[in-house]
PDB file of C-alpha atoms in Angstrom:
ATOM      1  CA  GLN A   1      99.353  99.117  89.349  1.00 88.00           C
ATOM      2  CA  VAL A   2     100.240  98.616  92.933  1.00 92.00           C
ATOM      3  CA  GLN A   3      99.239  95.608  94.108  1.00 95.00           C
ATOM      4  CA  LEU A   4      99.796  94.215  97.988  1.00 97.00           C
ATOM      5  CA  VAL A   5      98.874  90.300  98.679  1.00 97.00           C
ATOM      6  CA  GLU A   6      98.864  89.516 102.394  1.00 98.00           C
ATOM      7  CA  SER A   7      99.503  86.116 103.894  1.00 97.00           C
ATOM      8  CA  GLY A   8     100.053  84.325 106.769  1.00 98.00           C
ATOM      9  CA  GLY A   9      96.780  84.857 108.832  1.00 97.00           C
ATOM     10  CA  GLY A  10      95.387  82.451 111.142  1.00 97.00           C
ATOM     11  CA  SER A  11      94.126  81.085 114.599  1.00 98.00           C
ATOM     12  CA  VAL A  12      96.865  81.196 117.427  1.00 98.00           C
ATOM     13  CA  GLN A  13      96.088  80.993 121.364  1.00 98.00           C
ATOM     14  CA  PRO A  14      96.656  84.099 123.586  1.00 98.00           C
ATOM     15  CA  GLY A  15     100.573  84.509 124.156  1.00 98.00           C
ATOM     16  CA  GLY A  16     101.586  82.974 120.549  1.00 98.00           C
ATOM     17  CA  SER A  17     103.292  84.159 117.765  1.00 98.00           C
ATOM     18  CA  LEU A  18     102.488  84.754 113.870  1.00 98.00           C
ATOM     19  CA  ARG A  19     104.427  86.268 110.920  1.00 98.00           C
ATOM     20  CA  LEU A  20     102.168  87.910 108.410  1.00 98.00           C
ATOM     21  CA  SER A  21     103.871  88.451 104.873  1.00 98.00           C
ATOM     22  CA  CYS A  22     102.973  90.711 102.029  1.00 98.00           C
ATOM     23  CA  ALA A  23     103.883  90.634  98.240  1.00 97.00           C
ATOM     24  CA  VAL A  24     104.548  93.919  96.947  1.00 95.00           C
ATOM     25  CA  SER A  25     104.173  94.625  93.171  1.00 93.00           C
ATOM     26  CA  GLY A  26     103.534  97.376  90.933  1.00 91.00           C
ATOM     27  CA  ILE A  27     106.152 100.257  92.600  1.00 87.00           C
ATOM     28  CA  SER A  28     108.601 101.185  90.270  1.00 77.00           C
ATOM     29  CA  SER A  29     112.509 100.415  91.645  1.00 68.00           C
ATOM     30  CA  THR A  30     112.712 104.136  90.450  1.00 67.00           C
ATOM     31  CA  TRP A  31     110.388 105.181  93.310  1.00 68.00           C
ATOM     32  CA  GLY A  32     112.935 106.682  95.894  1.00 73.00           C
ATOM     33  CA  ARG A  33     110.704 107.141  98.923  1.00 86.00           C
ATOM     34  CA  TYR A  34     107.766 105.473  99.868  1.00 92.00           C
ATOM     35  CA  CYS A  35     106.224 104.108 102.993  1.00 95.00           C
ATOM     36  CA  LEU A  36     105.201 100.067 103.806  1.00 96.00           C
ATOM     37  CA  GLY A  37     102.675  99.251 106.545  1.00 98.00           C
ATOM     38  CA  TRP A  38     100.040  97.379 108.145  1.00 98.00           C
ATOM     39  CA  PHE A  39      96.395  98.115 109.500  1.00 98.00           C
ATOM     40  CA  ARG A  40      93.674  96.136 110.964  1.00 98.00           C
ATOM     41  CA  GLN A  41      90.275  96.286 111.553  1.00 98.00           C
ATOM     42  CA  ALA A  42      88.233  94.174 114.662  1.00 96.00           C
ATOM     43  CA  PRO A  43      84.452  93.851 113.917  1.00 92.00           C
ATOM     44  CA  GLY A  44      82.819  96.843 114.870  1.00 94.00           C
ATOM     45  CA  LYS A  45      85.841  98.830 114.956  1.00 96.00           C
ATOM     46  CA  GLU A  46      87.413 101.633 112.923  1.00 95.00           C
ATOM     47  CA  ARG A  47      90.427 100.511 111.211  1.00 96.00           C
ATOM     48  CA  GLU A  48      93.941 101.465 112.465  1.00 97.00           C
ATOM     49  CA  GLY A  49      97.445 101.744 111.602  1.00 97.00           C
ATOM     50  CA  VAL A  50      99.669  98.935 113.554  1.00 98.00           C
ATOM     51  CA  ALA A  51     103.352  99.419 112.227  1.00 98.00           C
ATOM     52  CA  ALA A  52     104.821 101.328 109.118  1.00 98.00           C
ATOM     53  CA  ILE A  53     108.476 101.831 107.650  1.00 97.00           C
ATOM     54  CA  THR A  54     110.064 103.691 105.386  1.00 95.00           C
ATOM     55  CA  ARG A  55     111.753 101.822 102.019  1.00 90.00           C
ATOM     56  CA  GLY A  56     115.048 102.471 103.350  1.00 89.00           C
ATOM     57  CA  GLY A  57     114.276 101.133 106.819  1.00 91.00           C
ATOM     58  CA  GLU A  58     115.458 104.382 108.343  1.00 93.00           C
ATOM     59  CA  TYR A  59     112.103 104.624 110.439  1.00 95.00           C
ATOM     60  CA  GLU A  60     109.666 102.474 111.774  1.00 97.00           C
ATOM     61  CA  TYR A  61     106.268 103.221 113.199  1.00 97.00           C
ATOM     62  CA  TYR A  62     104.404 101.178 115.891  1.00 97.00           C
ATOM     63  CA  ASN A  63     100.728 101.607 117.393  1.00 96.00           C
ATOM     64  CA  SER A  64     101.349 102.006 120.986  1.00 96.00           C
ATOM     65  CA  HIS A  65      98.924  99.012 121.832  1.00 96.00           C
ATOM     66  CA  VAL A  66     101.786  96.816 119.821  1.00 97.00           C
ATOM     67  CA  LYS A  67     105.174  98.464 120.513  1.00 97.00           C
ATOM     68  CA  GLY A  68     107.276  95.598 121.843  1.00 97.00           C
ATOM     69  CA  ARG A  69     105.517  92.980 120.780  1.00 98.00           C
ATOM     70  CA  PHE A  70     105.162  93.314 116.980  1.00 98.00           C
ATOM     71  CA  THR A  71     107.916  94.049 114.722  1.00 98.00           C
ATOM     72  CA  ILE A  72     107.836  95.068 111.108  1.00 98.00           C
ATOM     73  CA  SER A  73     110.457  94.335 108.375  1.00 97.00           C
ATOM     74  CA  GLN A  74     110.929  94.188 104.606  1.00 95.00           C
ATOM     75  CA  ASP A  75     112.971  92.448 101.855  1.00 91.00           C
ATOM     76  CA  ASN A  76     113.610  94.825  99.065  1.00 81.00           C
ATOM     77  CA  ASN A  77     115.019  92.253  97.069  1.00 84.00           C
ATOM     78  CA  LYS A  78     111.949  90.169  97.311  1.00 82.00           C
ATOM     79  CA  ASN A  79     109.428  93.027  97.341  1.00 91.00           C
ATOM     80  CA  ALA A  80     108.017  91.570 100.542  1.00 95.00           C
ATOM     81  CA  LEU A  81     106.872  93.379 103.847  1.00 97.00           C
ATOM     82  CA  TYR A  82     106.230  91.258 107.133  1.00 98.00           C
ATOM     83  CA  LEU A  83     104.829  91.540 110.354  1.00 98.00           C
ATOM     84  CA  GLN A  84     106.264  89.417 113.342  1.00 98.00           C
ATOM     85  CA  MET A  85     103.737  89.277 115.908  1.00 98.00           C
ATOM     86  CA  ASN A  86     104.609  87.923 119.254  1.00 98.00           C
ATOM     87  CA  SER A  87     102.907  87.547 122.812  1.00 98.00           C
ATOM     88  CA  LEU A  88      99.511  88.003 121.109  1.00 98.00           C
ATOM     89  CA  LYS A  89      96.432  88.837 122.725  1.00 98.00           C
ATOM     90  CA  PRO A  90      92.743  88.573 121.901  1.00 97.00           C
ATOM     91  CA  GLU A  91      92.210  92.112 121.124  1.00 97.00           C
ATOM     92  CA  ASP A  92      94.710  91.968 118.359  1.00 98.00           C
ATOM     93  CA  THR A  93      92.046  89.828 116.748  1.00 98.00           C
ATOM     94  CA  ALA A  94      91.381  91.425 113.168  1.00 98.00           C
ATOM     95  CA  MET A  95      91.647  91.716 109.487  1.00 98.00           C
ATOM     96  CA  TYR A  96      95.226  92.650 108.942  1.00 98.00           C
ATOM     97  CA  TYR A  97      95.766  94.995 105.597  1.00 98.00           C
ATOM     98  CA  CYS A  98      99.123  95.803 104.059  1.00 98.00           C
ATOM     99  CA  ALA A  99      99.102  99.058 102.644  1.00 97.00           C
ATOM    100  CA  ALA A 100     101.366 101.608 100.905  1.00 96.00           C
ATOM    101  CA  ASP A 101     101.655 105.272 101.339  1.00 94.00           C
ATOM    102  CA  LEU A 102     103.937 106.420  97.768  1.00 92.00           C
ATOM    103  CA  GLY A 103     104.261 110.150  99.018  1.00 90.00           C
ATOM    104  CA  ALA A 104     107.890 111.288  98.820  1.00 87.00           C
ATOM    105  CA  PHE A 105     107.480 113.042 102.636  1.00 91.00           C
ATOM    106  CA  CYS A 106     105.570 109.808 104.222  1.00 93.00           C
ATOM    107  CA  MET A 107     108.302 109.518 107.072  1.00 93.00           C
ATOM    108  CA  ARG A 108     107.663 112.883 107.914  1.00 94.00           C
ATOM    109  CA  ALA A 109     103.797 111.989 108.061  1.00 93.00           C
ATOM    110  CA  LEU A 110     104.322 108.994 110.241  1.00 95.00           C
ATOM    111  CA  GLN A 111     106.329 111.266 112.572  1.00 94.00           C
ATOM    112  CA  ASP A 112     103.900 113.568 112.715  1.00 94.00           C
ATOM    113  CA  VAL A 113     100.381 112.092 112.388  1.00 93.00           C
ATOM    114  CA  GLY A 114     101.145 108.419 112.215  1.00 93.00           C
ATOM    115  CA  MET A 115      99.201 106.170 109.975  1.00 96.00           C
ATOM    116  CA  THR A 116      96.375 107.176 108.317  1.00 94.00           C
ATOM    117  CA  GLU A 117      94.143 105.988 105.232  1.00 92.00           C
ATOM    118  CA  ARG A 118      94.487 109.195 103.849  1.00 93.00           C
ATOM    119  CA  ASN A 119      98.110 108.782 103.151  1.00 94.00           C
ATOM    120  CA  PHE A 120      98.079 104.856 102.963  1.00 95.00           C
ATOM    121  CA  VAL A 121      95.883 104.850  99.964  1.00 93.00           C
ATOM    122  CA  PHE A 122      96.674 101.594  98.629  1.00 94.00           C
ATOM    123  CA  ARG A 123      95.600  98.447 100.294  1.00 94.00           C
ATOM    124  CA  GLY A 124      95.602  94.748  99.985  1.00 96.00           C
ATOM    125  CA  GLN A 125      92.261  92.452 100.625  1.00 96.00           C
ATOM    126  CA  GLY A 126      93.552  91.590 103.870  1.00 97.00           C
ATOM    127  CA  THR A 127      94.160  88.329 106.156  1.00 98.00           C
ATOM    128  CA  GLN A 128      92.584  87.487 109.016  1.00 98.00           C
ATOM    129  CA  VAL A 129      94.146  86.899 112.641  1.00 98.00           C
ATOM    130  CA  THR A 130      92.345  85.325 115.290  1.00 98.00           C
ATOM    131  CA  VAL A 131      93.786  85.233 118.861  1.00 98.00           C
ATOM    132  CA  SER A 132      91.526  83.041 120.933  1.00 97.00           C
ATOM    133  CA  SER A 133      91.875  80.106 123.717  1.00 95.00           C
TER     134      SER A 133
END
């Protein structure tokens, strides 16, 4: 059973930084290809993909709104996923969710259509990020 548990959210002033973490479990070490990522959902808005990375780290995807400010990374030995968020803006305020796409062609999907909830079916409970002065 895939489990994703987020942590690291909080309140920060505009221009500040936060680092989100996700503890990943239930994905067999023999599962060759999969992708991990982060979604977010602001009040009254649809959930959107923020960033994703392939298991081998050969491909990273970023939403155009966060590219250059956010960095996704992973530690396969610790079964952890991270999202370093710098230069935060009020519009980054949202609930952030860790997610997994276990499809063998998840990298191709990221390249072709980006992050979709249809592909990233496994998601955690979320951690709140609030950017406000």
